[in-house]
XYZ file of C-alpha atoms in Angstrom:
141
model
C -0.014 0.005 0.047
C 2.862 2.422 0.605
C 4.658 1.759 -2.604
C 2.198 3.368 -4.986
C 2.072 6.454 -2.950
C 5.827 6.719 -2.696
C 6.076 6.236 -6.534
C 3.546 8.858 -7.147
C 5.494 11.224 -4.806
C 8.784 10.464 -6.485
C 7.304 10.749 -10.031
C 5.702 14.187 -9.099
C 9.062 15.408 -7.669
C 10.846 14.305 -10.909
C 8.540 15.677 -13.183
C 8.536 19.195 -11.435
C 12.201 19.276 -11.240
C 12.473 18.554 -14.908
C 9.900 21.192 -15.948
C 11.599 23.723 -13.642
C 14.907 22.961 -15.003
C 13.771 23.293 -18.624
C 12.038 26.565 -17.892
C 15.101 27.998 -16.139
C 17.422 27.017 -19.090
C 15.048 28.376 -21.850
C 13.866 31.501 -20.062
C 16.892 33.588 -21.246
C 16.421 32.545 -24.808
C 12.754 32.938 -24.864
C 12.484 36.198 -23.046
C 15.331 37.983 -24.938
C 14.254 41.022 -26.836
C 15.238 40.409 -30.512
C 16.632 43.957 -30.881
C 19.162 43.866 -28.019
C 22.638 42.674 -28.630
C 23.598 39.292 -26.876
C 26.690 38.270 -25.056
C 29.673 38.703 -27.366
C 27.688 41.005 -29.737
C 28.725 44.521 -30.755
C 27.130 47.169 -32.735
C 30.248 49.281 -33.479
C 31.464 49.291 -37.084
C 34.744 51.025 -36.191
C 38.061 49.142 -36.745
C 39.500 47.509 -33.622
C 43.051 48.459 -32.794
C 44.843 48.114 -29.646
C 48.416 48.087 -28.373
C 49.393 47.527 -24.619
C 51.272 45.571 -21.983
C 49.065 43.125 -20.362
C 50.665 40.993 -17.383
C 54.056 41.920 -18.760
C 53.288 40.841 -22.313
C 53.045 43.205 -25.178
C 49.788 42.480 -27.113
C 48.981 44.399 -30.355
C 46.089 43.718 -32.716
C 44.192 45.190 -35.660
C 40.998 44.260 -37.291
C 40.248 46.262 -40.527
C 36.412 46.172 -40.163
C 34.225 45.117 -37.207
C 31.040 43.099 -38.288
C 28.229 43.238 -35.787
C 27.612 39.916 -34.222
C 24.352 38.394 -35.249
C 23.872 41.369 -37.535
C 21.733 42.113 -40.517
C 21.533 39.836 -43.673
C 24.402 42.061 -45.147
C 26.773 41.110 -42.469
C 27.556 37.668 -44.084
C 28.971 39.336 -47.091
C 30.945 41.829 -44.912
C 32.497 38.866 -42.884
C 33.554 37.284 -46.167
C 35.084 40.483 -47.603
C 36.836 41.594 -44.341
C 40.545 40.923 -44.223
C 42.148 38.767 -41.499
C 42.623 40.101 -38.103
C 46.339 40.588 -37.009
C 47.132 39.817 -33.360
C 50.587 39.375 -31.690
C 51.859 38.555 -28.372
C 55.382 39.763 -27.745
C 55.859 40.270 -31.589
C 54.752 36.655 -32.126
C 51.536 35.914 -34.216
C 48.525 34.707 -32.476
C 46.198 32.851 -34.947
C 42.723 34.231 -34.375
C 39.486 33.118 -36.034
C 36.176 34.904 -36.318
C 33.121 32.958 -35.563
C 29.831 33.219 -37.377
C 28.330 34.957 -34.376
C 31.051 37.623 -34.538
C 33.111 36.554 -31.693
C 36.711 35.528 -31.952
C 38.758 32.455 -30.647
C 42.306 31.740 -30.910
C 44.582 28.890 -31.223
C 45.321 29.054 -27.565
C 41.702 29.304 -26.306
C 39.996 26.982 -29.135
C 37.064 26.142 -26.862
C 36.116 29.644 -25.711
C 35.091 32.697 -27.645
C 35.447 36.356 -26.771
C 33.524 39.511 -28.141
C 36.742 41.442 -28.865
C 40.150 40.910 -30.234
C 41.501 42.356 -27.047
C 39.763 39.997 -24.885
C 40.845 37.283 -27.018
C 44.641 38.303 -26.692
C 44.295 38.880 -22.948
C 42.779 35.349 -22.493
C 45.568 33.915 -24.619
C 48.218 35.607 -22.378
C 46.356 34.369 -19.205
C 46.288 30.843 -20.645
C 50.089 30.850 -21.788
C 51.251 31.920 -18.461
C 55.141 32.091 -19.055
C 55.104 30.093 -22.358
C 55.708 31.811 -25.690
C 53.913 31.301 -28.962
C 55.780 29.751 -31.727
C 57.715 32.185 -34.004
C 55.620 31.232 -37.054
C 52.085 30.393 -37.455
C 51.372 26.732 -38.899
C 49.946 28.358 -42.149
C 53.192 29.812 -43.113
C 55.316 26.522 -42.765
């Protein structure tokens, strides 16, 4: 007699937890205003240029054109015509790739993306620690 009641309680608790977890995970996606930029998105069209010393390492970078992440239909054409970003750490090239959403990832942080080149370079320095990048990129060998 106690088993059916116990099963019903456990089933109800499991279902409630599942529904609450799903709602919590989907809420940011479903409640987001389509006109507001999301994480990693920028609206600026200005070229990104920086040169600074970060944690004792000299980082420098340029991106000729900034395409807004998740932008308008013409953004895909702008991405394909933009030239490659140039980023160096202590004068050595850091290979940086542009993702479809407009964020960047580097050869050092392949599984994490960043909204700007500067943040990408800083994250690479953090990850490298005292190690140095190779003098040449794999594409020039």
